[in-house]
Amino acid sequence: QRRVVESGGGSVQPGESLRLSCIASGYPDSGPYGFGAYTVGWLRQGPDNQREGVASIDTDGTTTYADSVSGRFTISRDNAKNSVYLQMNNLKPEDTAKYYCAALSLWLGKKTPLEALGLLGYSDAEGQGTLVTVSS
């Protein structure tokens, strides 16, 4: 069974940094259904429980970011380790949320990766989340 597991959340003060990690399992080592064949990303759910796509990275390394985190967050992946990372700098109280890693479905229709991350039903695998709290 394909799954992803997040780690790295915690409580920090405004302006500090955190690095989230996500490791996938159950994917073939290579080929059309290997982990490297999937666009992956991070989404978050804040106190209002709304899903928001935060960052995505596709199979050729192209990245996209939500406007709210652009310039502060950096997504990266290491296909050899079946891993995705989210470096979060200059954290703000409004970044407080539960952060989820997702490997997106191979078919997104007309949705962009960020749009798909913000919606249910477009994930091939999605983790249980890791909590990030930013507070002074």
PDB file of N, CA and C in Angstrom, residues 5-105:
ATOM      1  N   VAL A   5       4.487   9.647   5.094  1.00  0.00           N
ATOM      2  CA  VAL A   5       4.522   9.979   6.511  1.00  0.00           C
ATOM      3  C   VAL A   5       5.323  11.258   6.700  1.00  0.00           C
ATOM      4  N   GLU A   6       4.714  12.224   7.370  1.00  0.00           N
ATOM      5  CA  GLU A   6       5.364  13.502   7.604  1.00  0.00           C
ATOM      6  C   GLU A   6       6.049  13.534   8.968  1.00  0.00           C
ATOM      7  N   SER A   7       7.031  14.420   9.085  1.00  0.00           N
ATOM      8  CA  SER A   7       7.682  14.680  10.359  1.00  0.00           C
ATOM      9  C   SER A   7       8.268  16.074  10.333  1.00  0.00           C
ATOM     10  N   GLY A   8       8.644  16.571  11.502  1.00  0.00           N
ATOM     11  CA  GLY A   8       9.356  17.836  11.565  1.00  0.00           C
ATOM     12  C   GLY A   8       8.580  19.017  12.107  1.00  0.00           C
ATOM     13  N   GLY A   9       7.311  18.812  12.403  1.00  0.00           N
ATOM     14  CA  GLY A   9       6.532  19.919  12.945  1.00  0.00           C
ATOM     15  C   GLY A   9       6.967  20.277  14.354  1.00  0.00           C
ATOM     16  N   GLY A  10       6.438  21.382  14.852  1.00  0.00           N
ATOM     17  CA  GLY A  10       6.776  21.801  16.194  1.00  0.00           C
ATOM     18  C   GLY A  10       6.255  23.188  16.485  1.00  0.00           C
ATOM     19  N   SER A  11       6.654  23.706  17.631  1.00  0.00           N
ATOM     20  CA  SER A  11       6.250  25.045  18.056  1.00  0.00           C
ATOM     21  C   SER A  11       7.449  25.973  17.972  1.00  0.00           C
ATOM     22  N   VAL A  12       7.279  27.075  17.272  1.00  0.00           N
ATOM     23  CA  VAL A  12       8.356  28.041  17.107  1.00  0.00           C
ATOM     24  C   VAL A  12       7.814  29.448  17.288  1.00  0.00           C
ATOM     25  N   GLN A  13       8.734  30.399  17.406  1.00  0.00           N
ATOM     26  CA  GLN A  13       8.348  31.798  17.508  1.00  0.00           C
ATOM     27  C   GLN A  13       8.356  32.432  16.112  1.00  0.00           C
ATOM     28  N   PRO A  14       7.638  33.520  15.958  1.00  0.00           N
ATOM     29  CA  PRO A  14       7.649  34.210  14.662  1.00  0.00           C
ATOM     30  C   PRO A  14       9.065  34.541  14.229  1.00  0.00           C
ATOM     31  N   GLY A  15       9.327  34.353  12.947  1.00  0.00           N
ATOM     32  CA  GLY A  15      10.649  34.622  12.398  1.00  0.00           C
ATOM     33  C   GLY A  15      11.569  33.412  12.378  1.00  0.00           C
ATOM     34  N   GLU A  16      11.213  32.375  13.092  1.00  0.00           N
ATOM     35  CA  GLU A  16      12.051  31.182  13.130  1.00  0.00           C
ATOM     36  C   GLU A  16      11.739  30.261  11.947  1.00  0.00           C
ATOM     37  N   SER A  17      12.496  29.178  11.881  1.00  0.00           N
ATOM     38  CA  SER A  17      12.399  28.256  10.746  1.00  0.00           C
ATOM     39  C   SER A  17      12.093  26.839  11.206  1.00  0.00           C
ATOM     40  N   LEU A  18      11.515  26.075  10.296  1.00  0.00           N
ATOM     41  CA  LEU A  18      11.308  24.644  10.487  1.00  0.00           C
ATOM     42  C   LEU A  18      11.501  23.951   9.158  1.00  0.00           C
ATOM     43  N   ARG A  19      11.874  22.697   9.211  1.00  0.00           N
ATOM     44  CA  ARG A  19      11.988  21.888   7.999  1.00  0.00           C
ATOM     45  C   ARG A  19      11.136  20.636   8.160  1.00  0.00           C
ATOM     46  N   LEU A  20      10.151  20.526   7.318  1.00  0.00           N
ATOM     47  CA  LEU A  20       9.299  19.348   7.318  1.00  0.00           C
ATOM     48  C   LEU A  20       9.840  18.312   6.353  1.00  0.00           C
ATOM     49  N   SER A  21       9.685  17.058   6.731  1.00  0.00           N
ATOM     50  CA  SER A  21      10.114  15.955   5.871  1.00  0.00           C
ATOM     51  C   SER A  21       8.947  15.014   5.630  1.00  0.00           C
ATOM     52  N   CYS A  22       9.004  14.358   4.502  1.00  0.00           N
ATOM     53  CA  CYS A  22       7.957  13.397   4.140  1.00  0.00           C
ATOM     54  C   CYS A  22       8.638  12.245   3.433  1.00  0.00           C
ATOM     55  N   ILE A  23       8.360  11.032   3.880  1.00  0.00           N
ATOM     56  CA  ILE A  23       8.935   9.868   3.227  1.00  0.00           C
ATOM     57  C   ILE A  23       7.806   8.962   2.739  1.00  0.00           C
ATOM     58  N   ALA A  24       7.952   8.511   1.515  1.00  0.00           N
ATOM     59  CA  ALA A  24       6.935   7.671   0.896  1.00  0.00           C
ATOM     60  C   ALA A  24       7.366   6.216   0.909  1.00  0.00           C
ATOM     61  N   SER A  25       6.394   5.335   0.975  1.00  0.00           N
ATOM     62  CA  SER A  25       6.671   3.908   0.915  1.00  0.00           C
ATOM     63  C   SER A  25       5.607   3.224   0.061  1.00  0.00           C
ATOM     64  N   GLY A  26       5.947   2.042  -0.408  1.00  0.00           N
ATOM     65  CA  GLY A  26       4.994   1.287  -1.207  1.00  0.00           C
ATOM     66  C   GLY A  26       5.037   1.589  -2.683  1.00  0.00           C
ATOM     67  N   TYR A  27       5.910   2.511  -3.085  1.00  0.00           N
ATOM     68  CA  TYR A  27       6.036   2.835  -4.503  1.00  0.00           C
ATOM     69  C   TYR A  27       7.159   2.006  -5.124  1.00  0.00           C
ATOM     70  N   PRO A  28       7.015   1.631  -6.395  1.00  0.00           N
ATOM     71  CA  PRO A  28       8.121   0.960  -7.075  1.00  0.00           C
ATOM     72  C   PRO A  28       9.356   1.858  -7.086  1.00  0.00           C
ATOM     73  N   ASP A  29      10.528   1.223  -7.183  1.00  0.00           N
ATOM     74  CA  ASP A  29      11.768   2.004  -7.184  1.00  0.00           C
ATOM     75  C   ASP A  29      11.886   2.909  -8.403  1.00  0.00           C
ATOM     76  N   SER A  30      11.289   2.523  -9.492  1.00  0.00           N
ATOM     77  CA  SER A  30      11.391   3.317 -10.713  1.00  0.00           C
ATOM     78  C   SER A  30      10.215   2.978 -11.616  1.00  0.00           C
ATOM     79  N   GLY A  31      10.229   3.551 -12.808  1.00  0.00           N
ATOM     80  CA  GLY A  31       9.194   3.236 -13.769  1.00  0.00           C
ATOM     81  C   GLY A  31       8.043   4.203 -13.708  1.00  0.00           C
ATOM     82  N   PRO A  32       7.003   3.972 -14.521  1.00  0.00           N
ATOM     83  CA  PRO A  32       5.895   4.933 -14.638  1.00  0.00           C
ATOM     84  C   PRO A  32       5.091   5.115 -13.364  1.00  0.00           C
ATOM     85  N   TYR A  33       5.220   4.213 -12.421  1.00  0.00           N
ATOM     86  CA  TYR A  33       4.484   4.352 -11.160  1.00  0.00           C
ATOM     87  C   TYR A  33       5.419   4.474  -9.964  1.00  0.00           C
ATOM     88  N   GLY A  34       6.678   4.740 -10.250  1.00  0.00           N
ATOM     89  CA  GLY A  34       7.611   5.009  -9.176  1.00  0.00           C
ATOM     90  C   GLY A  34       7.353   6.366  -8.551  1.00  0.00           C
ATOM     91  N   PHE A  35       7.898   6.590  -7.371  1.00  0.00           N
ATOM     92  CA  PHE A  35       7.652   7.843  -6.667  1.00  0.00           C
ATOM     93  C   PHE A  35       8.040   9.045  -7.519  1.00  0.00           C
ATOM     94  N   GLY A  36       9.094   8.910  -8.291  1.00  0.00           N
ATOM     95  CA  GLY A  36       9.559  10.010  -9.133  1.00  0.00           C
ATOM     96  C   GLY A  36       8.591  10.403 -10.230  1.00  0.00           C
ATOM     97  N   ALA A  37       7.598   9.579 -10.485  1.00  0.00           N
ATOM     98  CA  ALA A  37       6.628   9.865 -11.540  1.00  0.00           C
ATOM     99  C   ALA A  37       5.478  10.727 -11.053  1.00  0.00           C
ATOM    100  N   TYR A  38       5.443  11.006  -9.775  1.00  0.00           N
ATOM    101  CA  TYR A  38       4.335  11.747  -9.185  1.00  0.00           C
ATOM    102  C   TYR A  38       4.727  13.178  -8.845  1.00  0.00           C
ATOM    103  N   THR A  39       3.829  14.102  -9.138  1.00  0.00           N
ATOM    104  CA  THR A  39       3.940  15.435  -8.572  1.00  0.00           C
ATOM    105  C   THR A  39       3.588  15.328  -7.086  1.00  0.00           C
ATOM    106  N   VAL A  40       4.388  15.932  -6.243  1.00  0.00           N
ATOM    107  CA  VAL A  40       4.150  15.865  -4.802  1.00  0.00           C
ATOM    108  C   VAL A  40       4.081  17.270  -4.225  1.00  0.00           C
ATOM    109  N   GLY A  41       3.530  17.374  -3.057  1.00  0.00           N
ATOM    110  CA  GLY A  41       3.410  18.701  -2.481  1.00  0.00           C
ATOM    111  C   GLY A  41       2.985  18.685  -1.034  1.00  0.00           C
ATOM    112  N   TRP A  42       2.800  19.877  -0.523  1.00  0.00           N
ATOM    113  CA  TRP A  42       2.366  20.088   0.852  1.00  0.00           C
ATOM    114  C   TRP A  42       1.102  20.933   0.857  1.00  0.00           C
ATOM    115  N   LEU A  43       0.209  20.561   1.725  1.00  0.00           N
ATOM    116  CA  LEU A  43      -0.990  21.358   1.956  1.00  0.00           C
ATOM    117  C   LEU A  43      -1.112  21.569   3.456  1.00  0.00           C
ATOM    118  N   ARG A  44      -1.954  22.495   3.848  1.00  0.00           N
ATOM    119  CA  ARG A  44      -2.143  22.724   5.269  1.00  0.00           C
ATOM    120  C   ARG A  44      -3.608  22.994   5.588  1.00  0.00           C
ATOM    121  N   GLN A  45      -3.950  22.704   6.794  1.00  0.00           N
ATOM    122  CA  GLN A  45      -5.285  23.010   7.313  1.00  0.00           C
ATOM    123  C   GLN A  45      -5.115  23.767   8.608  1.00  0.00           C
ATOM    124  N   GLY A  46      -5.585  25.015   8.586  1.00  0.00           N
ATOM    125  CA  GLY A  46      -5.471  25.863   9.755  1.00  0.00           C
ATOM    126  C   GLY A  46      -6.678  25.738  10.668  1.00  0.00           C
ATOM    127  N   PRO A  47      -6.783  26.639  11.634  1.00  0.00           N
ATOM    128  CA  PRO A  47      -7.903  26.599  12.589  1.00  0.00           C
ATOM    129  C   PRO A  47      -9.273  26.660  11.914  1.00  0.00           C
ATOM    130  N   ASP A  48      -9.330  27.242  10.708  1.00  0.00           N
ATOM    131  CA  ASP A  48     -10.610  27.310  10.008  1.00  0.00           C
ATOM    132  C   ASP A  48     -10.923  26.023   9.247  1.00  0.00           C
ATOM    133  N   ASN A  49     -10.009  25.076   9.300  1.00  0.00           N
ATOM    134  CA  ASN A  49     -10.181  23.753   8.680  1.00  0.00           C
ATOM    135  C   ASN A  49     -10.217  23.760   7.153  1.00  0.00           C
ATOM    136  N   GLN A  50      -9.855  24.886   6.561  1.00  0.00           N
ATOM    137  CA  GLN A  50      -9.813  24.948   5.103  1.00  0.00           C
ATOM    138  C   GLN A  50      -8.497  24.355   4.594  1.00  0.00           C
ATOM    139  N   ARG A  51      -8.579  23.526   3.571  1.00  0.00           N
ATOM    140  CA  ARG A  51      -7.374  22.993   2.942  1.00  0.00           C
ATOM    141  C   ARG A  51      -6.770  24.047   2.038  1.00  0.00           C
ATOM    142  N   GLU A  52      -5.468  24.187   2.120  1.00  0.00           N
ATOM    143  CA  GLU A  52      -4.767  25.134   1.253  1.00  0.00           C
ATOM    144  C   GLU A  52      -3.528  24.475   0.693  1.00  0.00           C
ATOM    145  N   GLY A  53      -3.417  24.446  -0.624  1.00  0.00           N
ATOM    146  CA  GLY A  53      -2.185  23.973  -1.241  1.00  0.00           C
ATOM    147  C   GLY A  53      -1.084  24.967  -0.963  1.00  0.00           C
ATOM    148  N   VAL A  54       0.025  24.501  -0.441  1.00  0.00           N
ATOM    149  CA  VAL A  54       1.116  25.385  -0.031  1.00  0.00           C
ATOM    150  C   VAL A  54       2.238  25.396  -1.060  1.00  0.00           C
ATOM    151  N   ALA A  55       2.674  24.221  -1.479  1.00  0.00           N
ATOM    152  CA  ALA A  55       3.793  24.127  -2.407  1.00  0.00           C
ATOM    153  C   ALA A  55       3.738  22.790  -3.131  1.00  0.00           C
ATOM    154  N   SER A  56       4.189  22.795  -4.359  1.00  0.00           N
ATOM    155  CA  SER A  56       4.241  21.545  -5.123  1.00  0.00           C
ATOM    156  C   SER A  56       5.544  21.483  -5.908  1.00  0.00           C
ATOM    157  N   ILE A  57       5.953  20.269  -6.229  1.00  0.00           N
ATOM    158  CA  ILE A  57       7.127  20.058  -7.068  1.00  0.00           C
ATOM    159  C   ILE A  57       6.809  18.906  -7.995  1.00  0.00           C
ATOM    160  N   ASP A  58       6.980  19.130  -9.286  1.00  0.00           N
ATOM    161  CA  ASP A  58       6.588  18.083 -10.215  1.00  0.00           C
ATOM    162  C   ASP A  58       7.778  17.208 -10.588  1.00  0.00           C
ATOM    163  N   THR A  59       7.565  16.362 -11.570  1.00  0.00           N
ATOM    164  CA  THR A  59       8.556  15.332 -11.865  1.00  0.00           C
ATOM    165  C   THR A  59       9.856  15.900 -12.416  1.00  0.00           C
ATOM    166  N   ASP A  60       9.817  17.084 -13.009  1.00  0.00           N
ATOM    167  CA  ASP A  60      11.066  17.658 -13.537  1.00  0.00           C
ATOM    168  C   ASP A  60      11.625  18.728 -12.613  1.00  0.00           C
ATOM    169  N   GLY A  61      11.052  18.834 -11.415  1.00  0.00           N
ATOM    170  CA  GLY A  61      11.591  19.769 -10.430  1.00  0.00           C
ATOM    171  C   GLY A  61      10.959  21.147 -10.440  1.00  0.00           C
ATOM    172  N   THR A  62       9.980  21.354 -11.298  1.00  0.00           N
ATOM    173  CA  THR A  62       9.300  22.650 -11.320  1.00  0.00           C
ATOM    174  C   THR A  62       8.489  22.821 -10.039  1.00  0.00           C
ATOM    175  N   THR A  63       8.643  23.972  -9.423  1.00  0.00           N
ATOM    176  CA  THR A  63       7.964  24.227  -8.153  1.00  0.00           C
ATOM    177  C   THR A  63       6.926  25.334  -8.294  1.00  0.00           C
ATOM    178  N   THR A  64       5.885  25.250  -7.491  1.00  0.00           N
ATOM    179  CA  THR A  64       4.898  26.322  -7.396  1.00  0.00           C
ATOM    180  C   THR A  64       4.593  26.550  -5.923  1.00  0.00           C
ATOM    181  N   TYR A  65       4.232  27.776  -5.598  1.00  0.00           N
ATOM    182  CA  TYR A  65       3.971  28.139  -4.216  1.00  0.00           C
ATOM    183  C   TYR A  65       2.714  28.990  -4.117  1.00  0.00           C
ATOM    184  N   ALA A  66       2.040  28.843  -2.994  1.00  0.00           N
ATOM    185  CA  ALA A  66       0.950  29.762  -2.703  1.00  0.00           C
ATOM    186  C   ALA A  66       1.540  31.143  -2.465  1.00  0.00           C
ATOM    187  N   ASP A  67       0.792  32.174  -2.821  1.00  0.00           N
ATOM    188  CA  ASP A  67       1.283  33.540  -2.643  1.00  0.00           C
ATOM    189  C   ASP A  67       1.647  33.805  -1.183  1.00  0.00           C
ATOM    190  N   SER A  68       0.918  33.190  -0.282  1.00  0.00           N
ATOM    191  CA  SER A  68       1.117  33.452   1.141  1.00  0.00           C
ATOM    192  C   SER A  68       2.462  32.944   1.669  1.00  0.00           C
ATOM    193  N   VAL A  69       3.110  32.047   0.936  1.00  0.00           N
ATOM    194  CA  VAL A  69       4.377  31.487   1.417  1.00  0.00           C
ATOM    195  C   VAL A  69       5.527  31.730   0.447  1.00  0.00           C
ATOM    196  N   SER A  70       5.229  32.265  -0.725  1.00  0.00           N
ATOM    197  CA  SER A  70       6.269  32.477  -1.732  1.00  0.00           C
ATOM    198  C   SER A  70       7.369  33.363  -1.171  1.00  0.00           C
ATOM    199  N   GLY A  71       8.598  32.938  -1.379  1.00  0.00           N
ATOM    200  CA  GLY A  71       9.744  33.685  -0.877  1.00  0.00           C
ATOM    201  C   GLY A  71      10.178  33.281   0.516  1.00  0.00           C
ATOM    202  N   ARG A  72       9.336  32.519   1.210  1.00  0.00           N
ATOM    203  CA  ARG A  72       9.673  32.070   2.569  1.00  0.00           C
ATOM    204  C   ARG A  72       9.816  30.558   2.653  1.00  0.00           C
ATOM    205  N   PHE A  73       9.040  29.835   1.859  1.00  0.00           N
ATOM    206  CA  PHE A  73       9.068  28.372   1.884  1.00  0.00           C
ATOM    207  C   PHE A  73       9.771  27.847   0.633  1.00  0.00           C
ATOM    208  N   THR A  74      10.456  26.723   0.791  1.00  0.00           N
ATOM    209  CA  THR A  74      11.101  26.066  -0.335  1.00  0.00           C
ATOM    210  C   THR A  74      10.805  24.572  -0.290  1.00  0.00           C
ATOM    211  N   ILE A  75      10.272  24.059  -1.379  1.00  0.00           N
ATOM    212  CA  ILE A  75       9.998  22.626  -1.471  1.00  0.00           C
ATOM    213  C   ILE A  75      11.100  21.963  -2.282  1.00  0.00           C
ATOM    214  N   SER A  76      11.461  20.760  -1.898  1.00  0.00           N
ATOM    215  CA  SER A  76      12.462  19.995  -2.637  1.00  0.00           C
ATOM    216  C   SER A  76      12.118  18.512  -2.519  1.00  0.00           C
ATOM    217  N   ARG A  77      12.734  17.735  -3.371  1.00  0.00           N
ATOM    218  CA  ARG A  77      12.491  16.293  -3.331  1.00  0.00           C
ATOM    219  C   ARG A  77      13.787  15.538  -3.600  1.00  0.00           C
ATOM    220  N   ASP A  78      13.849  14.329  -3.088  1.00  0.00           N
ATOM    221  CA  ASP A  78      14.966  13.424  -3.336  1.00  0.00           C
ATOM    222  C   ASP A  78      14.347  12.093  -3.724  1.00  0.00           C
ATOM    223  N   ASN A  79      14.238  11.847  -5.009  1.00  0.00           N
ATOM    224  CA  ASN A  79      13.561  10.637  -5.472  1.00  0.00           C
ATOM    225  C   ASN A  79      14.294   9.369  -5.054  1.00  0.00           C
ATOM    226  N   ALA A  80      15.608   9.460  -4.921  1.00  0.00           N
ATOM    227  CA  ALA A  80      16.373   8.285  -4.495  1.00  0.00           C
ATOM    228  C   ALA A  80      15.994   7.853  -3.080  1.00  0.00           C
ATOM    229  N   LYS A  81      15.511   8.817  -2.304  1.00  0.00           N
ATOM    230  CA  LYS A  81      15.107   8.528  -0.924  1.00  0.00           C
ATOM    231  C   LYS A  81      13.591   8.539  -0.763  1.00  0.00           C
ATOM    232  N   ASN A  82      12.875   8.646  -1.894  1.00  0.00           N
ATOM    233  CA  ASN A  82      11.409   8.725  -1.826  1.00  0.00           C
ATOM    234  C   ASN A  82      10.958   9.785  -0.829  1.00  0.00           C
ATOM    235  N   SER A  83      11.581  10.942  -0.890  1.00  0.00           N
ATOM    236  CA  SER A  83      11.342  11.963   0.126  1.00  0.00           C
ATOM    237  C   SER A  83      11.041  13.327  -0.473  1.00  0.00           C
ATOM    238  N   VAL A  84      10.275  14.089   0.284  1.00  0.00           N
ATOM    239  CA  VAL A  84       9.942  15.470  -0.055  1.00  0.00           C
ATOM    240  C   VAL A  84      10.183  16.311   1.185  1.00  0.00           C
ATOM    241  N   TYR A  85      10.638  17.533   0.987  1.00  0.00           N
ATOM    242  CA  TYR A  85      10.946  18.401   2.119  1.00  0.00           C
ATOM    243  C   TYR A  85      10.279  19.760   1.929  1.00  0.00           C
ATOM    244  N   LEU A  86      10.023  20.421   3.042  1.00  0.00           N
ATOM    245  CA  LEU A  86       9.518  21.788   2.999  1.00  0.00           C
ATOM    246  C   LEU A  86      10.304  22.610   4.003  1.00  0.00           C
ATOM    247  N   GLN A  87      11.172  23.468   3.497  1.00  0.00           N
ATOM    248  CA  GLN A  87      11.924  24.383   4.340  1.00  0.00           C
ATOM    249  C   GLN A  87      11.094  25.636   4.535  1.00  0.00           C
ATOM    250  N   MET A  88      10.776  25.942   5.769  1.00  0.00           N
ATOM    251  CA  MET A  88       9.909  27.082   6.081  1.00  0.00           C
ATOM    252  C   MET A  88      10.715  28.089   6.881  1.00  0.00           C
ATOM    253  N   ASN A  89      10.939  29.250   6.291  1.00  0.00           N
ATOM    254  CA  ASN A  89      11.686  30.320   6.947  1.00  0.00           C
ATOM    255  C   ASN A  89      10.764  31.480   7.281  1.00  0.00           C
ATOM    256  N   ASN A  90      11.220  32.312   8.197  1.00  0.00           N
ATOM    257  CA  ASN A  90      10.469  33.502   8.581  1.00  0.00           C
ATOM    258  C   ASN A  90       8.995  33.165   8.845  1.00  0.00           C
ATOM    259  N   LEU A  91       8.799  32.191   9.692  1.00  0.00           N
ATOM    260  CA  LEU A  91       7.438  31.740   9.958  1.00  0.00           C
ATOM    261  C   LEU A  91       6.617  32.816  10.647  1.00  0.00           C
ATOM    262  N   LYS A  92       5.334  32.838  10.317  1.00  0.00           N
ATOM    263  CA  LYS A  92       4.410  33.821  10.859  1.00  0.00           C
ATOM    264  C   LYS A  92       3.285  33.103  11.608  1.00  0.00           C
ATOM    265  N   PRO A  93       2.628  33.798  12.517  1.00  0.00           N
ATOM    266  CA  PRO A  93       1.515  33.154  13.249  1.00  0.00           C
ATOM    267  C   PRO A  93       0.455  32.570  12.306  1.00  0.00           C
ATOM    268  N   GLU A  94       0.244  33.223  11.173  1.00  0.00           N
ATOM    269  CA  GLU A  94      -0.772  32.718  10.241  1.00  0.00           C
ATOM    270  C   GLU A  94      -0.342  31.444   9.514  1.00  0.00           C
ATOM    271  N   ASP A  95       0.897  31.013   9.720  1.00  0.00           N
ATOM    272  CA  ASP A  95       1.342  29.730   9.172  1.00  0.00           C
ATOM    273  C   ASP A  95       0.956  28.563  10.082  1.00  0.00           C
ATOM    274  N   THR A  96       0.419  28.879  11.249  1.00  0.00           N
ATOM    275  CA  THR A  96       0.000  27.832  12.174  1.00  0.00           C
ATOM    276  C   THR A  96      -1.055  26.953  11.521  1.00  0.00           C
ATOM    277  N   ALA A  97      -0.766  25.659  11.450  1.00  0.00           N
ATOM    278  CA  ALA A  97      -1.667  24.721  10.772  1.00  0.00           C
ATOM    279  C   ALA A  97      -1.114  23.313  10.921  1.00  0.00           C
ATOM    280  N   LYS A  98      -1.915  22.359  10.526  1.00  0.00           N
ATOM    281  CA  LYS A  98      -1.425  20.998  10.369  1.00  0.00           C
ATOM    282  C   LYS A  98      -1.013  20.857   8.902  1.00  0.00           C
ATOM    283  N   TYR A  99       0.200  20.408   8.705  1.00  0.00           N
ATOM    284  CA  TYR A  99       0.761  20.311   7.365  1.00  0.00           C
ATOM    285  C   TYR A  99       0.764  18.853   6.915  1.00  0.00           C
ATOM    286  N   TYR A 100       0.294  18.651   5.706  1.00  0.00           N
ATOM    287  CA  TYR A 100       0.187  17.315   5.134  1.00  0.00           C
ATOM    288  C   TYR A 100       1.020  17.221   3.858  1.00  0.00           C
ATOM    289  N   CYS A 101       1.640  16.089   3.706  1.00  0.00           N
ATOM    290  CA  CYS A 101       2.355  15.759   2.474  1.00  0.00           C
ATOM    291  C   CYS A 101       1.424  14.924   1.594  1.00  0.00           C
ATOM    292  N   ALA A 102       1.497  15.148   0.298  1.00  0.00           N
ATOM    293  CA  ALA A 102       0.655  14.365  -0.602  1.00  0.00           C
ATOM    294  C   ALA A 102       1.388  14.071  -1.894  1.00  0.00           C
ATOM    295  N   ALA A 103       1.214  12.866  -2.363  1.00  0.00           N
ATOM    296  CA  ALA A 103       1.600  12.514  -3.732  1.00  0.00           C
ATOM    297  C   ALA A 103       0.317  12.585  -4.529  1.00  0.00           C
ATOM    298  N   LEU A 104       0.310  13.455  -5.536  1.00  0.00           N
ATOM    299  CA  LEU A 104      -0.921  13.685  -6.279  1.00  0.00           C
ATOM    300  C   LEU A 104      -1.204  12.578  -7.287  1.00  0.00           C
ATOM    301  N   SER A 105      -2.459  12.407  -7.555  1.00  0.00           N
ATOM    302  CA  SER A 105      -2.875  11.468  -8.582  1.00  0.00           C
ATOM    303  C   SER A 105      -2.187  11.797  -9.909  1.00  0.00           C
TER     304      SER A 105
END
